[in-house]
Tab-separated table of C-alpha atoms in Angstrom:
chain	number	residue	atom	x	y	z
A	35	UNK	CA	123.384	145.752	95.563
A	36	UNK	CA	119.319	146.353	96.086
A	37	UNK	CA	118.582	149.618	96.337
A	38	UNK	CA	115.450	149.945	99.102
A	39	UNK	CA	114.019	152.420	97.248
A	40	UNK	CA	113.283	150.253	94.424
A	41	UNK	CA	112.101	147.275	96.515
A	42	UNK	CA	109.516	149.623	98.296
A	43	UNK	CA	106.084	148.765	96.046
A	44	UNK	CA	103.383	151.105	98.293
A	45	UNK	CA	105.197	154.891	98.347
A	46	UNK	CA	104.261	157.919	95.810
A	47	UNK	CA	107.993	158.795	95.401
A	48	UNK	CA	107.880	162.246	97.811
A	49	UNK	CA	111.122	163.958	98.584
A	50	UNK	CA	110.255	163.339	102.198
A	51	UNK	CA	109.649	159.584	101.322
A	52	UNK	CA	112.564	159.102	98.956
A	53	UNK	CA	114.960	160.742	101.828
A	54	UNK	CA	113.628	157.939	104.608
A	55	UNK	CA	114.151	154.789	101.892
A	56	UNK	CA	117.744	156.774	101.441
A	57	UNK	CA	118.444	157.218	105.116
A	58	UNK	CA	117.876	153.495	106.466
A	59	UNK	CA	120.042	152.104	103.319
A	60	UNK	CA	122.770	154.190	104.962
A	61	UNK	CA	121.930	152.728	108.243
A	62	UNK	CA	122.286	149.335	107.551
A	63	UNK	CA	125.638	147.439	106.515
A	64	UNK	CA	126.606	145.657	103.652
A	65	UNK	CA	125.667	142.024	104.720
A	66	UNK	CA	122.099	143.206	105.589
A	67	UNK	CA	121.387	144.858	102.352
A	68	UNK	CA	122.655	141.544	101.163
A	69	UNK	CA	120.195	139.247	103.321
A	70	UNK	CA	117.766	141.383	102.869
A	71	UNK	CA	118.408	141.365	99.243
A	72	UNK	CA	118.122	137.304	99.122
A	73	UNK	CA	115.030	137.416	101.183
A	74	UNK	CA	113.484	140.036	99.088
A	75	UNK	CA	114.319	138.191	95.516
A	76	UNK	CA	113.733	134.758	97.256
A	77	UNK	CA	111.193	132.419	95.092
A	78	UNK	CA	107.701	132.533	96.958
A	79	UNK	CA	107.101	129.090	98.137
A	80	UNK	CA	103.379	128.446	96.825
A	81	UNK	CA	100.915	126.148	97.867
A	82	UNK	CA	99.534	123.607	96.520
A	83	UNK	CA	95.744	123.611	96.766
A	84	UNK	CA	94.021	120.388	98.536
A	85	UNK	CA	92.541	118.204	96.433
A	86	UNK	CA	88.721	118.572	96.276
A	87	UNK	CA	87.312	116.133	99.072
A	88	UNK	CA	85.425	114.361	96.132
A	89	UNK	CA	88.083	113.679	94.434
A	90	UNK	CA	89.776	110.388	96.075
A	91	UNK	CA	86.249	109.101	96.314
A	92	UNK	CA	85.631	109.656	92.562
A	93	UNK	CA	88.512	108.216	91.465
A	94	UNK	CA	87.853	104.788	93.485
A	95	UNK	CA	84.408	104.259	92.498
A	96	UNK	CA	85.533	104.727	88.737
A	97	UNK	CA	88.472	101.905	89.455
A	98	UNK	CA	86.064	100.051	91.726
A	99	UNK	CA	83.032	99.848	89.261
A	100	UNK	CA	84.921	100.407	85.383
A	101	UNK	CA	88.148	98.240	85.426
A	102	UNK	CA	91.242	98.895	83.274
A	103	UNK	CA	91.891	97.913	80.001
A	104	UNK	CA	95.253	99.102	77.749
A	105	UNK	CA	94.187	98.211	74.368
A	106	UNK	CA	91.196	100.317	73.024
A	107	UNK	CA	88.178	98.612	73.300
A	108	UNK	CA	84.809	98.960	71.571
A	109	UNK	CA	81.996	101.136	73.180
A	110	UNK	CA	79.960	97.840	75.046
A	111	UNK	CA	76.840	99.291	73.241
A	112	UNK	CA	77.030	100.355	70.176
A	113	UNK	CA	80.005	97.584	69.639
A	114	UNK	CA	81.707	100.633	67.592
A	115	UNK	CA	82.599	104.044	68.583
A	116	UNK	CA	83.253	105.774	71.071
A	117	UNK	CA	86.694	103.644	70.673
A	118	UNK	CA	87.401	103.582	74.861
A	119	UNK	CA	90.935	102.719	76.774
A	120	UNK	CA	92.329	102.638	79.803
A	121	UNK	CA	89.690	103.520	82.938
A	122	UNK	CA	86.976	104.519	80.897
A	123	UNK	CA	88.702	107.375	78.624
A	124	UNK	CA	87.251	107.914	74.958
A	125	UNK	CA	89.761	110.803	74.815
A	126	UNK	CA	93.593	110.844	74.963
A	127	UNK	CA	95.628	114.456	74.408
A	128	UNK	CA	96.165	113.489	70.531
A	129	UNK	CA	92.210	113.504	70.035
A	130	UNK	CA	89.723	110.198	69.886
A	131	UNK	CA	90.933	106.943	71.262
A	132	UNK	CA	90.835	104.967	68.361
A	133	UNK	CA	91.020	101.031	67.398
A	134	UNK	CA	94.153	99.296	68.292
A	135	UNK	CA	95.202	101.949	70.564
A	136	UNK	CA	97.694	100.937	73.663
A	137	UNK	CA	98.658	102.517	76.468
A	138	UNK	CA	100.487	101.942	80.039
A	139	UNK	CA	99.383	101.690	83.510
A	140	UNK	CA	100.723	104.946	84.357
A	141	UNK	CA	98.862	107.040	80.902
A	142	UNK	CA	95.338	105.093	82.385
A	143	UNK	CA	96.029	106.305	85.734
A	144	UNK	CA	96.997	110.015	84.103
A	145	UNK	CA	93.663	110.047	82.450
A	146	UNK	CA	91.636	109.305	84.620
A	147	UNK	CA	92.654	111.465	87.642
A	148	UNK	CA	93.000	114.042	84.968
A	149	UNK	CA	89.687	113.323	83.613
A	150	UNK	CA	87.608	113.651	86.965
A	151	UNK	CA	89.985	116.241	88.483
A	152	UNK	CA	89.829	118.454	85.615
A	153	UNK	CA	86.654	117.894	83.403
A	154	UNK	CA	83.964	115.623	85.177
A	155	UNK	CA	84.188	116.843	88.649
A	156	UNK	CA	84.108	120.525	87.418
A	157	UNK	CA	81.315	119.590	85.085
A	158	UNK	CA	79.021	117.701	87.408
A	159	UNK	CA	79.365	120.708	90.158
A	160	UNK	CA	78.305	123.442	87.006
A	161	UNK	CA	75.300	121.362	85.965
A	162	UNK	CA	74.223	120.327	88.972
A	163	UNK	CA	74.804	123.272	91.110
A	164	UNK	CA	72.876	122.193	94.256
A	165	UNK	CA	76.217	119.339	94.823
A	166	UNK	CA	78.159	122.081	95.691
A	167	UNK	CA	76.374	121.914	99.694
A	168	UNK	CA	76.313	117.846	98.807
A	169	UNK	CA	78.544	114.857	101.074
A	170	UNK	CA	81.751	114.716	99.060
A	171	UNK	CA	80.490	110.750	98.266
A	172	UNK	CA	77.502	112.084	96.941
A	173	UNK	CA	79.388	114.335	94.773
A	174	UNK	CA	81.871	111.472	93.683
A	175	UNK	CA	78.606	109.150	92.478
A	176	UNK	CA	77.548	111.298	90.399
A	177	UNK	CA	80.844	112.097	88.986
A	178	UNK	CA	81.402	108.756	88.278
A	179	UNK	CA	77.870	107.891	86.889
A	180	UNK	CA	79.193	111.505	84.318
A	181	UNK	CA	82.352	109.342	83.944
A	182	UNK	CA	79.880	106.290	82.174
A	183	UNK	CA	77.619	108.395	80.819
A	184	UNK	CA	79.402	111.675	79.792
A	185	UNK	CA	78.608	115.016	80.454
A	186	UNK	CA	76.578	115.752	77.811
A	187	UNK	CA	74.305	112.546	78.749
A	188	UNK	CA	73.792	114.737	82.422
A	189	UNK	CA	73.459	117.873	81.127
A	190	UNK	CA	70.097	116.740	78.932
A	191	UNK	CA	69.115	113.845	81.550
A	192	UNK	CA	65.695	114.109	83.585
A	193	UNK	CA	68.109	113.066	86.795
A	194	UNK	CA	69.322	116.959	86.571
A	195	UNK	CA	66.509	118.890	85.418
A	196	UNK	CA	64.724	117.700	88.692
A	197	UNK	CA	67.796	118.386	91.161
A	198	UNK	CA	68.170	121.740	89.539
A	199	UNK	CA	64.368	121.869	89.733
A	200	UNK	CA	64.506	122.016	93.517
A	201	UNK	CA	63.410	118.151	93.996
A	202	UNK	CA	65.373	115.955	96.495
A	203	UNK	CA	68.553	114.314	95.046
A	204	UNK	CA	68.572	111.427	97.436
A	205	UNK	CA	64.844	111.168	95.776
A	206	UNK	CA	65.865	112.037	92.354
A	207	UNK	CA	69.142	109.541	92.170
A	208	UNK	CA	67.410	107.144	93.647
A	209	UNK	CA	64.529	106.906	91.409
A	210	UNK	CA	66.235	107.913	88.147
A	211	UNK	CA	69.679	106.246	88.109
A	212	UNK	CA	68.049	102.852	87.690
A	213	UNK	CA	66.484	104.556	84.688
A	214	UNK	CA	70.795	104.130	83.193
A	215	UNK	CA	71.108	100.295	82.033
A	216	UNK	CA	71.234	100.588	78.579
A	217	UNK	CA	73.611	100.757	75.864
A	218	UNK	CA	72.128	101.834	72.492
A	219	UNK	CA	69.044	99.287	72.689
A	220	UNK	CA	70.563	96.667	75.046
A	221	UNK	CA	70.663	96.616	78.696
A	222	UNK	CA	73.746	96.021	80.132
């Protein structure tokens, strides 16, 4: 049986304090030490946090604008590596996608959401700091345009230097994403 004394987290163990915890267990019967003793060791119920608002819209413009292939296909402009599968993914959790590499439905769906929930969204909103006060559909274009491009691609690209700069995005996007047709040499 729970002894109130040692459920009580916020007392300095004083006589005076100790006697009180010791007094109300005597008060109180058997079957409400024992409810109280499943509502004290009871599993906290925790909550979920909401998805990021850019996230949904992310995740649709990638499907919308990529398309979904389960054999590994060769980057479209270098015709080599980076090896890419499923939504867009040059990465799987054993390392590099590689050449002949197949997956489901369900592992391109995993990746993805994974992807952009965990890597690309986060890395967008750290180099591009200014999208934090941005329309989550603002946010989720240039998540997926980090999606094509990678993160690396953003973090050295003129697009960012002149957000970060201070310069309208609407401006900046506008004027430098047209700038992102080619692949190696080729436009695509």
């Amino acid at each position: 049986m729970i002894q109130l004394r040692d459920a009580a987290k916020w007392y300095k163990a004083q006589p005076h304090q100790l006697a009180a915890w010791d007094w109300l267990q005597q008060q109180l019967s058997a079957a409400q030490l024992q409810e109280f003793e499943s509502m004290y060791r009871a599993a906290v119920e925790v909550k979920q946090p909401l998805p990021p608002p850019w996230l949904g819209l992310s995740l649709k413009l990638i499907r919308d604008f990529e398309g979904c292939r389960l054999t590994a296909y060769p980057d479209p402009g270098t015709g080599g590596a980076p090896w890419t599968i499923g939504w867009g993914s040059t990465r799987t959790a054993d390392g590099p996608v590689r050449q002949g590499m197949t997956i489901t439905q369900q592992e391109a769906d995993a990746l993805l959401a994974d992807g952009v929930e965990n890597l690309y969204g986060p890395g967008v909103l750290a180099l591009l700091p200014p999208a934090a006060k941005w329309r989550p559909n603002q946010v989720a274009a240039l998540v997926s345009f980090a999606w094509n491009v990678g993160l690396g691609a953003l973090e050295d690209s003129t697009l960012r230097r002149r957000i970060v700069s201070g310069e309208p995005a609407e401006k900046v996007v506008r004027e430098e994403l047209p700038r992102w047709c080619h692949g190696g040499e080729a436009v695509l």
